mmCIF file of C-alpha atoms in Angstrom:
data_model
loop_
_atom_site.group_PDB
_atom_site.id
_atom_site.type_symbol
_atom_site.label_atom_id
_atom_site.label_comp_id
_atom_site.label_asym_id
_atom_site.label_seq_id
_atom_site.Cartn_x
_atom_site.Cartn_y
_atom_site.Cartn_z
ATOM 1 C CA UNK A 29 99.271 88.764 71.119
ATOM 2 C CA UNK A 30 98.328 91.310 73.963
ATOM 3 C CA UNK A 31 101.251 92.980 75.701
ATOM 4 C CA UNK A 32 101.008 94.095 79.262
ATOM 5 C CA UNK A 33 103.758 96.096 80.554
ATOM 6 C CA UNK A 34 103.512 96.915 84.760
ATOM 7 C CA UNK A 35 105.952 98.943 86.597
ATOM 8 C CA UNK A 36 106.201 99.021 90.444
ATOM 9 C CA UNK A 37 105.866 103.155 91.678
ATOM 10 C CA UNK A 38 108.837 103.824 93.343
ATOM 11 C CA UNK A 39 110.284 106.740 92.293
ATOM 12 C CA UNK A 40 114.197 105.062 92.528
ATOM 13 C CA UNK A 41 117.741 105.498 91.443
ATOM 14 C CA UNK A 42 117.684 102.613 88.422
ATOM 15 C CA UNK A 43 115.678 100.051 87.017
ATOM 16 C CA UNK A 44 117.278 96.334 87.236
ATOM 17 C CA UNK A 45 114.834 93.667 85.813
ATOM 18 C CA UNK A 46 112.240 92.514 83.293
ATOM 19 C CA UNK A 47 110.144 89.893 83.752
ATOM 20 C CA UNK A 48 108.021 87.853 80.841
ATOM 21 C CA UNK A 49 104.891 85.566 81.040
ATOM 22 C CA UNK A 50 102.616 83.941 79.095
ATOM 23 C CA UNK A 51 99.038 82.952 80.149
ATOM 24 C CA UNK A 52 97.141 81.548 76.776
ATOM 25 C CA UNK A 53 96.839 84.545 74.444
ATOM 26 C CA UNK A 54 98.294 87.352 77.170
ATOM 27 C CA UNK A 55 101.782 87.839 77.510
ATOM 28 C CA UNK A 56 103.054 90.087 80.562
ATOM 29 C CA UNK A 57 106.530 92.104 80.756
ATOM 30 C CA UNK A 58 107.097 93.289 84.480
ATOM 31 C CA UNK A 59 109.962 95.661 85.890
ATOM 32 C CA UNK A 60 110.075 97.064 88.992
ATOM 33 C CA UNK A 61 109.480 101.389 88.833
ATOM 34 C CA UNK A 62 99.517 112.157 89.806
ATOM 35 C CA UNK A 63 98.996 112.665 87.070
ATOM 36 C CA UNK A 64 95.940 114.608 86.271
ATOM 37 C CA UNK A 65 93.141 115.438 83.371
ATOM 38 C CA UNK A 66 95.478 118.425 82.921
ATOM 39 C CA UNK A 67 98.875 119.656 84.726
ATOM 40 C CA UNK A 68 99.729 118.984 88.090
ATOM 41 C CA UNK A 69 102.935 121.094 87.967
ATOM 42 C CA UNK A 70 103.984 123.648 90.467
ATOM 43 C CA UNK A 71 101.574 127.025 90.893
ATOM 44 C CA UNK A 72 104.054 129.056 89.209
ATOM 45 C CA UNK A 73 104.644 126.510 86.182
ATOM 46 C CA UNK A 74 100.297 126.675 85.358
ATOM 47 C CA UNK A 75 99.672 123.667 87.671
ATOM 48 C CA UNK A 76 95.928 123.465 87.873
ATOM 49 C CA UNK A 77 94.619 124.389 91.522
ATOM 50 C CA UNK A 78 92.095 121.326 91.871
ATOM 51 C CA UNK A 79 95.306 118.687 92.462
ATOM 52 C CA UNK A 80 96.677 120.259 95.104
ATOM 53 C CA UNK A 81 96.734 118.648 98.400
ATOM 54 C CA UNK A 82 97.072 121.236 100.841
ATOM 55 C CA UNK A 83 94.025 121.008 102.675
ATOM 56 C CA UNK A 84 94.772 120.053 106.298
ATOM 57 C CA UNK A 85 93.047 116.280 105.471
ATOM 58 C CA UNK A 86 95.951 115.318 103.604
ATOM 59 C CA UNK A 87 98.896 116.369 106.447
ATOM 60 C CA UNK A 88 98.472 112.858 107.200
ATOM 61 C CA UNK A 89 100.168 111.723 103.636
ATOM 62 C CA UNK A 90 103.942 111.412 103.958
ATOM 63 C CA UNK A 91 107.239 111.718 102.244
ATOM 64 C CA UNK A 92 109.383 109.236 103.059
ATOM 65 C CA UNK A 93 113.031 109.240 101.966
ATOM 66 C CA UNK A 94 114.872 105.956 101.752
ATOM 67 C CA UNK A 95 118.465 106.225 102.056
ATOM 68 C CA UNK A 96 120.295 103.160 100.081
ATOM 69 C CA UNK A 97 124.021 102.057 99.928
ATOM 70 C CA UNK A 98 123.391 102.591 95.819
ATOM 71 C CA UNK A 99 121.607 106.115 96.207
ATOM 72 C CA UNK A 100 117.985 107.599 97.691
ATOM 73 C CA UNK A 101 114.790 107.740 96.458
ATOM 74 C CA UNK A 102 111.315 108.352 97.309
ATOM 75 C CA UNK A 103 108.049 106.313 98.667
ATOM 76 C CA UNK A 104 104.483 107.875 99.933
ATOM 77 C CA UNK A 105 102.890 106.981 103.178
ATOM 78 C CA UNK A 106 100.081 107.465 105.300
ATOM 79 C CA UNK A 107 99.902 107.780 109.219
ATOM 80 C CA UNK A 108 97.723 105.514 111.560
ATOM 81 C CA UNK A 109 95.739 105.975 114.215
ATOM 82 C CA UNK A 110 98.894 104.799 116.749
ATOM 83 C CA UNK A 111 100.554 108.239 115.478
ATOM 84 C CA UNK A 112 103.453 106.058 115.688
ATOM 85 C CA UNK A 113 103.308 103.919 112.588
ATOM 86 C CA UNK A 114 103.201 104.612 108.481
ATOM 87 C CA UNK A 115 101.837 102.213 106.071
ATOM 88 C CA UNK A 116 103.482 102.132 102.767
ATOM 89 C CA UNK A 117 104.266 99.659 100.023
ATOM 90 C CA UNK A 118 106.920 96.440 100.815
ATOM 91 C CA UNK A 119 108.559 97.210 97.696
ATOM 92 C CA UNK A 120 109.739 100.919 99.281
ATOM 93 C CA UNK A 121 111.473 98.555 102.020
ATOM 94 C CA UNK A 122 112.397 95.568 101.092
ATOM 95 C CA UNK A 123 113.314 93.597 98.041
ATOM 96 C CA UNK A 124 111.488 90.278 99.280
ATOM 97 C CA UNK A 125 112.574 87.466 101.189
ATOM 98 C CA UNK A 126 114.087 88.512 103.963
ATOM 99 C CA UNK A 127 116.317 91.160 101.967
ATOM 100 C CA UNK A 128 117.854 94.103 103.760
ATOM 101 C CA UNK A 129 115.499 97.200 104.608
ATOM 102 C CA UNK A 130 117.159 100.871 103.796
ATOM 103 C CA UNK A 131 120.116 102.148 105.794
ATOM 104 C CA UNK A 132 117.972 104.958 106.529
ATOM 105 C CA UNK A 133 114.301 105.688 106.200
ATOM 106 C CA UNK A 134 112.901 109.597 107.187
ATOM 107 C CA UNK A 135 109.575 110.192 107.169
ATOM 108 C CA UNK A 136 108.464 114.520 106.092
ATOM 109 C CA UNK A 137 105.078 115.925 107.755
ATOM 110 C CA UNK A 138 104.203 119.319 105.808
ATOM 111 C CA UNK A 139 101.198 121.017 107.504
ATOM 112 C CA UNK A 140 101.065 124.339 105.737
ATOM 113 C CA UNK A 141 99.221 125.544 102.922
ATOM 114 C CA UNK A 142 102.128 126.314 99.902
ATOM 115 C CA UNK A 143 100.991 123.326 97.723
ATOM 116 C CA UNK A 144 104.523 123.275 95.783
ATOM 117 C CA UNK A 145 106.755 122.687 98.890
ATOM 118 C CA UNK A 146 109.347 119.700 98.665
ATOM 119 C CA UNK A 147 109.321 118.535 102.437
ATOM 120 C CA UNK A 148 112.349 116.608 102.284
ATOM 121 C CA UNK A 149 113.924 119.819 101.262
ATOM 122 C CA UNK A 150 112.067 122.303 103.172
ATOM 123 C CA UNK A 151 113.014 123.921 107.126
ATOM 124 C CA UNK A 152 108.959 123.977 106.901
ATOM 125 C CA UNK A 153 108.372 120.344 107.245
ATOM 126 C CA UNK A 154 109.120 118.171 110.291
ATOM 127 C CA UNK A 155 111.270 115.033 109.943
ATOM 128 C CA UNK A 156 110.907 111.792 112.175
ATOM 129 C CA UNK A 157 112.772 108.531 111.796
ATOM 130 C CA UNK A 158 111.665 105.058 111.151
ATOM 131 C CA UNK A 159 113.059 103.372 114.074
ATOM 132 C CA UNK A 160 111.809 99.606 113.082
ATOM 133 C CA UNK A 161 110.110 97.928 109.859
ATOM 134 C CA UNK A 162 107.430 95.947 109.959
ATOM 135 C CA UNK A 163 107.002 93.872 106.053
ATOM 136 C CA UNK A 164 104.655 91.128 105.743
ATOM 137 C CA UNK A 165 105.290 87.911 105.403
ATOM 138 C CA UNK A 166 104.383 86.686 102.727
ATOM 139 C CA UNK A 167 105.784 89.419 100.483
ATOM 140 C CA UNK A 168 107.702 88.137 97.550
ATOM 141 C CA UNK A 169 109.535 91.082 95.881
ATOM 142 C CA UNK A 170 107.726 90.856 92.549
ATOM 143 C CA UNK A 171 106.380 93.291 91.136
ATOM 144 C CA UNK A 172 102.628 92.165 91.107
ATOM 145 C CA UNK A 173 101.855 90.638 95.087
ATOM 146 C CA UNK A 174 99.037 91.485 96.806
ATOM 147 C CA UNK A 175 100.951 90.950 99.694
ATOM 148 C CA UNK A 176 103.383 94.536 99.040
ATOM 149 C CA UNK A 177 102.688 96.475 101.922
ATOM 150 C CA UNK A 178 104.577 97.153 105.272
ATOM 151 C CA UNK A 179 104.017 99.155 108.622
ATOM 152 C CA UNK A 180 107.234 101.696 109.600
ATOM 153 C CA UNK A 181 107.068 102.323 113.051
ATOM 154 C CA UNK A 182 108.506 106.253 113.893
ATOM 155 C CA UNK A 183 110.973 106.759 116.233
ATOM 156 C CA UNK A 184 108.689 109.421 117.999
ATOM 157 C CA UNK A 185 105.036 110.412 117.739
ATOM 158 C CA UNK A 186 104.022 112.507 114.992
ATOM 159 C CA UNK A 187 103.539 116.381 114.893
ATOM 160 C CA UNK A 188 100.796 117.417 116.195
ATOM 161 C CA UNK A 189 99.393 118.746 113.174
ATOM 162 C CA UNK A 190 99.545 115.944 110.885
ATOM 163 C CA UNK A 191 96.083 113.485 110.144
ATOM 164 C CA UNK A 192 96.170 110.120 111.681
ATOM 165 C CA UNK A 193 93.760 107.710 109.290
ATOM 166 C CA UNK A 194 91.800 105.005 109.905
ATOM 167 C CA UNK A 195 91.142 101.519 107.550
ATOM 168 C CA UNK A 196 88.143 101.241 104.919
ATOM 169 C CA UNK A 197 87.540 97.454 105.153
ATOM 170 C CA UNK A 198 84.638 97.272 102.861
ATOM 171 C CA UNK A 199 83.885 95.953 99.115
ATOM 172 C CA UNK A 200 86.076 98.170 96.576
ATOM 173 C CA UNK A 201 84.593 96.994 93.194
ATOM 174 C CA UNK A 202 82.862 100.264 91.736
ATOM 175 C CA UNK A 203 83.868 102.311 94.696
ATOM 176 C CA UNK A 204 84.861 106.057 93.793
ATOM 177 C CA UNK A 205 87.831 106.882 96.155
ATOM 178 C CA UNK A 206 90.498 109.577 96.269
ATOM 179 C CA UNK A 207 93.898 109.157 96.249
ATOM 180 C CA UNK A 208 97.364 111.186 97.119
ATOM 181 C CA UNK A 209 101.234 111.142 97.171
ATOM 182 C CA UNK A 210 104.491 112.028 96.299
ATOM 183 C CA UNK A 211 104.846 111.007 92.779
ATOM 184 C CA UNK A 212 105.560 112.357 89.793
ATOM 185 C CA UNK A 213 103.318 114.957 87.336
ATOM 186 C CA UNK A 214 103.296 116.125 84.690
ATOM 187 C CA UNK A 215 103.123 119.811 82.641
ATOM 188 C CA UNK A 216 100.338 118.244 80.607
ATOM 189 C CA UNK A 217 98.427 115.842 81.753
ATOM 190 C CA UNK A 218 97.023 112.033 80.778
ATOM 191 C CA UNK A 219 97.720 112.916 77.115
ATOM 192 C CA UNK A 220 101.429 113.196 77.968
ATOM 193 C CA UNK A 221 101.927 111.411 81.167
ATOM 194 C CA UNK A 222 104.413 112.292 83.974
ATOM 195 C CA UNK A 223 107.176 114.372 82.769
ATOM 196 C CA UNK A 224 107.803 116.134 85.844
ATOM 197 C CA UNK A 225 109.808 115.027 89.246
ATOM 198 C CA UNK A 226 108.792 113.219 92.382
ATOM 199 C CA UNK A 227 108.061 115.357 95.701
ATOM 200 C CA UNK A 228 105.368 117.398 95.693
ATOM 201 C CA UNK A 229 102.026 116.226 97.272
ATOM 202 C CA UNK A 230 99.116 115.726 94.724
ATOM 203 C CA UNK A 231 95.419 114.394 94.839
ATOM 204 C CA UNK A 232 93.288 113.662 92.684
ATOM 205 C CA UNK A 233 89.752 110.873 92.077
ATOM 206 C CA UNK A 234 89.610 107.489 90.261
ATOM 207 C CA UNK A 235 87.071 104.601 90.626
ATOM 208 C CA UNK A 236 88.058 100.785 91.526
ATOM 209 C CA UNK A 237 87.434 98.916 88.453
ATOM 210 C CA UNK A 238 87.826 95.320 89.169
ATOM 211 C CA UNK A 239 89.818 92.861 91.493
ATOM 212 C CA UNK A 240 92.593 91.096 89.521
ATOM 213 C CA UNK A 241 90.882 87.971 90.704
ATOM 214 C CA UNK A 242 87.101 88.875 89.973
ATOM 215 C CA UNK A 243 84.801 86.203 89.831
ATOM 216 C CA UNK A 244 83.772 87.281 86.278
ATOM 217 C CA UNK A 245 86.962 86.326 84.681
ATOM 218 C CA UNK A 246 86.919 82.697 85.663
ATOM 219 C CA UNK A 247 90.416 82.967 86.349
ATOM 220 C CA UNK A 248 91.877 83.793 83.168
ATOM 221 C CA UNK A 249 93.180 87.358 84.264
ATOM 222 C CA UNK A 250 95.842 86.336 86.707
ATOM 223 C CA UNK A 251 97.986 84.735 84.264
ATOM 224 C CA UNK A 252 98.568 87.275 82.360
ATOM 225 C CA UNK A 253 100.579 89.445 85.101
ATOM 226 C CA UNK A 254 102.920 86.663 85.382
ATOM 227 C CA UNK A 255 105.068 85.530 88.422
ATOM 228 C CA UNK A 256 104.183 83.581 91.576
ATOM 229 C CA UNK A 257 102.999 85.652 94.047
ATOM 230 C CA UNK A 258 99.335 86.076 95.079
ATOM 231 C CA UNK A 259 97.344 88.956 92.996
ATOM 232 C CA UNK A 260 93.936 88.026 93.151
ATOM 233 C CA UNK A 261 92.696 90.714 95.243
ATOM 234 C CA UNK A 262 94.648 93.623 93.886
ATOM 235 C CA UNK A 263 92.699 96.101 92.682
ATOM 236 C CA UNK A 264 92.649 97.716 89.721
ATOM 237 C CA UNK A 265 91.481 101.759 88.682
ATOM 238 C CA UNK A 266 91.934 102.796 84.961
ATOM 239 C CA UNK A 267 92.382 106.457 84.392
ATOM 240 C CA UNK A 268 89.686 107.713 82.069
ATOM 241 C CA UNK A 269 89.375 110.202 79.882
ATOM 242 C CA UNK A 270 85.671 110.356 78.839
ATOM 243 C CA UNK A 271 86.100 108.736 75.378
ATOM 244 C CA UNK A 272 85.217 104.807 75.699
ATOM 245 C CA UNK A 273 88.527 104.062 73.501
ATOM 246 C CA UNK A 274 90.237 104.803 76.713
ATOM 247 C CA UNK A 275 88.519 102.918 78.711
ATOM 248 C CA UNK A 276 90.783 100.053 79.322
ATOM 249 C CA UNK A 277 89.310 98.495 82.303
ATOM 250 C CA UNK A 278 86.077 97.990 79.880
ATOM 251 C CA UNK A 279 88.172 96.589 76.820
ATOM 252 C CA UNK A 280 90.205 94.213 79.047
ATOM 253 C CA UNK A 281 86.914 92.692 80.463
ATOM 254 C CA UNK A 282 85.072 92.460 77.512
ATOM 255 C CA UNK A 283 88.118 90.511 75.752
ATOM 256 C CA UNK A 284 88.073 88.213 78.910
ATOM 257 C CA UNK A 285 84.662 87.711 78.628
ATOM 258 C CA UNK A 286 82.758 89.726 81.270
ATOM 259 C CA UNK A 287 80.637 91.884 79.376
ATOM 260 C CA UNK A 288 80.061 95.442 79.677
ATOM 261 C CA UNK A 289 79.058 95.863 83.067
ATOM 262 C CA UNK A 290 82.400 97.137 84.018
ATOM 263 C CA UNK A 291 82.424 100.158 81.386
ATOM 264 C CA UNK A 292 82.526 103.947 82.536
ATOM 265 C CA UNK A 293 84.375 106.553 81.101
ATOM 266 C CA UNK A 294 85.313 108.319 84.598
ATOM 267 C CA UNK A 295 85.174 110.658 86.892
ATOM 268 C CA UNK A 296 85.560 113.988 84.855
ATOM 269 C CA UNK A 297 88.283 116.575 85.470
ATOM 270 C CA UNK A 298 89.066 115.043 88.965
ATOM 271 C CA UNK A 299 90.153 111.294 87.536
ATOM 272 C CA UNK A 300 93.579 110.997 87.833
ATOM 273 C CA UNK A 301 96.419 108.394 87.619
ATOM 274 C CA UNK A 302 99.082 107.403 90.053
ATOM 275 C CA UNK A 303 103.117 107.869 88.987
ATOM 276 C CA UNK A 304 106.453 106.791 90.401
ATOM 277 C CA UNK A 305 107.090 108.043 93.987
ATOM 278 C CA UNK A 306 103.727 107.504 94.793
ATOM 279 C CA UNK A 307 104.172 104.374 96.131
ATOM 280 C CA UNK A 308 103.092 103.171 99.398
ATOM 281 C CA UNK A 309 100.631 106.192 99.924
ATOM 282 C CA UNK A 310 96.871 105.800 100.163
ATOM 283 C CA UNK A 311 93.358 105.759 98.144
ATOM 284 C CA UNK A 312 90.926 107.086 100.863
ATOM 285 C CA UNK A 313 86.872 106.225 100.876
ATOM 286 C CA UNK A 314 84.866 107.820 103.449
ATOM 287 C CA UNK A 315 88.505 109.440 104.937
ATOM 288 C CA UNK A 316 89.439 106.342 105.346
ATOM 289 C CA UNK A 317 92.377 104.272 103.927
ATOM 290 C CA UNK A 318 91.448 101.663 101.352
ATOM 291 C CA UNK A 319 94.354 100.969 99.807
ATOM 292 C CA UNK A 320 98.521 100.894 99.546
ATOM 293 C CA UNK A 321 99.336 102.248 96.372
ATOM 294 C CA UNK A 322 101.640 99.409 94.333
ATOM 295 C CA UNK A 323 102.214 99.906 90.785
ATOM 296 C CA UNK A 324 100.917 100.913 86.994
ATOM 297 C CA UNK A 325 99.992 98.914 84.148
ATOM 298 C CA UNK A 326 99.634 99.197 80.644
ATOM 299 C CA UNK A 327 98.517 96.810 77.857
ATOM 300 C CA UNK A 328 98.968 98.544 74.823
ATOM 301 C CA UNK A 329 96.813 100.747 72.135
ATOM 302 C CA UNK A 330 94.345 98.145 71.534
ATOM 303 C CA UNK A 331 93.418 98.216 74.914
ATOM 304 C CA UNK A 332 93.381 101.982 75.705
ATOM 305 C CA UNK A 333 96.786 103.257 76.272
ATOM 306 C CA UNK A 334 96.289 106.556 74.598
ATOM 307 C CA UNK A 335 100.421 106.444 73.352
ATOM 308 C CA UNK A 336 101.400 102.708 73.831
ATOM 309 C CA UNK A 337 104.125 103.636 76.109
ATOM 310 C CA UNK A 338 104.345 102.695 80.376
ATOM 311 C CA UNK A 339 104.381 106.645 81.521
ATOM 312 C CA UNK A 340 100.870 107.216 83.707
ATOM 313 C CA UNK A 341 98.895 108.067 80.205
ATOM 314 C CA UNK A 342 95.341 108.010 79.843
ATOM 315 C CA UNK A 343 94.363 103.815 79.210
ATOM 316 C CA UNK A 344 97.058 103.203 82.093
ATOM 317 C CA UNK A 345 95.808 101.355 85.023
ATOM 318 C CA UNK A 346 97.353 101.536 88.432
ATOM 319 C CA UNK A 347 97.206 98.507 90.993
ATOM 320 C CA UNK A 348 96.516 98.904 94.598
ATOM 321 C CA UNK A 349 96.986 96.715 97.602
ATOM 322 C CA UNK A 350 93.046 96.465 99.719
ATOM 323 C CA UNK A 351 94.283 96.958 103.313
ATOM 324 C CA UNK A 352 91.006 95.115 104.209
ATOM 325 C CA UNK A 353 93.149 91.767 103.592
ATOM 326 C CA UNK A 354 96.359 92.553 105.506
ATOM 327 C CA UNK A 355 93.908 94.136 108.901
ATOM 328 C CA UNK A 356 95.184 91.815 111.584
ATOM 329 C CA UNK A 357 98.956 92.447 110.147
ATOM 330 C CA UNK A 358 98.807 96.252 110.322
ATOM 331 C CA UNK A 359 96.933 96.206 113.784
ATOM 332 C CA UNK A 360 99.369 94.038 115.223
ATOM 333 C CA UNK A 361 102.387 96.216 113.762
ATOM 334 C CA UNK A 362 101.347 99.090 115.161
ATOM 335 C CA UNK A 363 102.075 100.860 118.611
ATOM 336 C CA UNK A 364 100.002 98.755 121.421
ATOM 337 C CA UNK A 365 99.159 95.608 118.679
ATOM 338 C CA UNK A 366 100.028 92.163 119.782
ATOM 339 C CA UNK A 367 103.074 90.923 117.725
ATOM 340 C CA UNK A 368 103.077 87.283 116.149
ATOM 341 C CA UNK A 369 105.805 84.773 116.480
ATOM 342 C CA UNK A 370 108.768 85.651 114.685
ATOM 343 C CA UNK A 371 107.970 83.445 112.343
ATOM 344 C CA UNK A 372 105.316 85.535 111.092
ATOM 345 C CA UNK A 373 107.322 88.013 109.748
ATOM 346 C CA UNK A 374 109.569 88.748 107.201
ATOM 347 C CA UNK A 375 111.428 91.237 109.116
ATOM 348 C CA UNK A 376 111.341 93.065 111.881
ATOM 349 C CA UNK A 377 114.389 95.326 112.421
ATOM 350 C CA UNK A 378 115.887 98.687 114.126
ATOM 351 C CA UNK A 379 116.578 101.370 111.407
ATOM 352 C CA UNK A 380 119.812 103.660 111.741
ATOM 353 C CA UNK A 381 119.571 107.414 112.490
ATOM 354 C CA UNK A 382 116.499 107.384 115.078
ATOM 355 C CA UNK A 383 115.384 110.565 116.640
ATOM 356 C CA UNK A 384 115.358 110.798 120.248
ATOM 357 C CA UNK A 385 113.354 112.749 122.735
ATOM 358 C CA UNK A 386 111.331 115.399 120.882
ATOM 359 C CA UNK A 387 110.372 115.587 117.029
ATOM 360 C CA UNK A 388 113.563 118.209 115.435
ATOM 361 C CA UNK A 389 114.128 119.816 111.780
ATOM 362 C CA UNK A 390 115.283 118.132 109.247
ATOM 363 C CA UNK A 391 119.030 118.303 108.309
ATOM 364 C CA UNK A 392 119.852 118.684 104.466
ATOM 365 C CA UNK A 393 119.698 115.300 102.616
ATOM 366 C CA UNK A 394 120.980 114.967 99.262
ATOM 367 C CA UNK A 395 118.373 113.017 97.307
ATOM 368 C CA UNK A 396 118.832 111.537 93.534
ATOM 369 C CA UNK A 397 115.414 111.285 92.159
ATOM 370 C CA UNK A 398 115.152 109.291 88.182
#
């Protein structure tokens, strides 16, 4: 029996559910939930320079800070061209259905060049409010739903420092693309896992594997991630080491059949591997965004996990949301798009705590990060 453990990114107070499914000889357990080649810690703690994400193209990628009635915890984002709206991951919002967003959501711009600065901590960032969420519709609140993204609309425009990004709506299968948040690290790297807290921005390279839903699996992959919700086009990115035993997106296709056309041991020291809290943010190609960043899988030893364990290893694979299927939904969410029926939304609501008149410093938030 194969065992596939997934975990959605959020970087959150507690973990409440497991979910298990069988599909023929794959059985799934789900629960809702950058790390580099080597460590991605602070400067100071031997952090390796090349994950940083200071450069002024990644001022765009956000902190956001969801305040809860059971504690707060932390999401990534990216800004759009509007300069009025963020597109993150549904499950940083909402819990499905209809469910209630966050009592409070602030989004943290850092433009300056310390890579170890915490903006929802810092006098050096600049904090605007989400004033209204936008989640899709057809968002289910499990953990594997191609359908897990959402546009926050900011109570005032962005600084005037910060990146807006455009959409990459083009094929993703094989496509090198780089990708930043939020998240956790680690002191170590993909031979430990993360090990280190949420809220400093990282970057780092990976390659899209495979869709879920690829035509060369005949349909035998979906199963196996259990649950109802759509997941055909989610995209998946292993994180490589250079040794073909951790090459999971190669072992899992050649089990299902597919060959060896989708072997490749990775992108080299820059391959890295998405962790909790970097949920929501993006995977740029060309400078564009490609994709919402939604959760991690493993499936064990015997497919590549270098330690058998769900903790952003090398053999992990992390599962991202193409915004190239959800165009006409962000473009209508954001500042100037026409908006649907009612209907055609899941929600649509005023967040607390809005920001009026011009952007201001943050005030000190008390954050609980797990």
């Amino acid at each position: 029996m194969k065992n596939v453990i997934l975990g959605a990114l959020g970087a959150s107070v507690a973990l409440t559910m497991a979910v298990q499914a069988n599909a023929g000889s794959l059985r799934a357990v789900s629960a809702p939930m950058i790390v580099g080649q080597t460590s991605t810690a602070t400067l100071v703690g031997g952090g390796d320079p090349r994950y940083f994400a200071n450069a002024a193209r990644y001022n765009g990628v956000v902190s956001l800070i969801m305040e809860t009635s059971g504690g707060s915890f932390i999401c990534s984002g990216s800004l759009l061209a509007d300069r009025r709206s963020i597109v993150t991951a549904a499950h940083c919002v909402s819990g499905g259905n209809g469910t209630p967003t966050p009592i409070k959501t602030t989004a943290y711009f850092y433009g300056g060049i310390d890579p170890d600065v915490v903006p929802s901590s810092s006098t050096l960032a600049t904090s605007v409010s989400v004033a209204s969420y936008f989640v899709n519709s057809g968002y289910t609140g499990q953990v594997i739903d191609e359908n897990d993204i959402a546009v926050l609309r900011l109570s005032d425009l962005a600084p005037s420092f910060a990146k807006s990004y455009g959409l990459f709506t083009g094929d993703l299968t094989g496509q090198d693309f780089n990708v930043a948040g939020f998240g956790r690290r680690s002191d170590t790297g993909g031979s430990v896992g993360a090990n280190l807290n949420p809220g400093r921005r990282r970057q780092g390279d990976n390659k899209f594997d495979y869709a879920i839903g690829d035509p060369a699996f005949n349909g035998q992959f979906e199963g196996a991630f259990g649950g109802t919700a759509a997941k055909s086009k989610i995209m998946l990115a292993d994180f490589d080491n250079g040794l073909a035993s951790q090459d999971s997106g190669c072992r899992i296709a050649v089990a299902l059949g597919a060959g060896n056309g989708f072997c490749d041991t990775g992108r080299g020291a820059m391959e890295v591997m998405i962790a909790g809290g970097d949920s929501g943010g993006p995977s740029f190609v060309n400078g564009r965004i490609a994709t919402v960043t939604s959760f991690i899988s493993s499936f064990g030893m015997n497919f590549g996990d270098v330690d058998n364990a769900l903790n952003n290893s090398w053999g992990e694979l992390g599962g991202f949301v193409p915004v190239s299927i959800h165009q006409t939904f962000i473009r209508r969410s954001m500042v100037g798009g026409t908006v649907p029926e009612p209907a055609t939304w899941a929600m649509m609501m005023l967040g607390g705590g809005a920001v009026g008149g011009s952007l201001r410093r943050r005030r000190r938030t008390t954050v609980t990060f797990a």
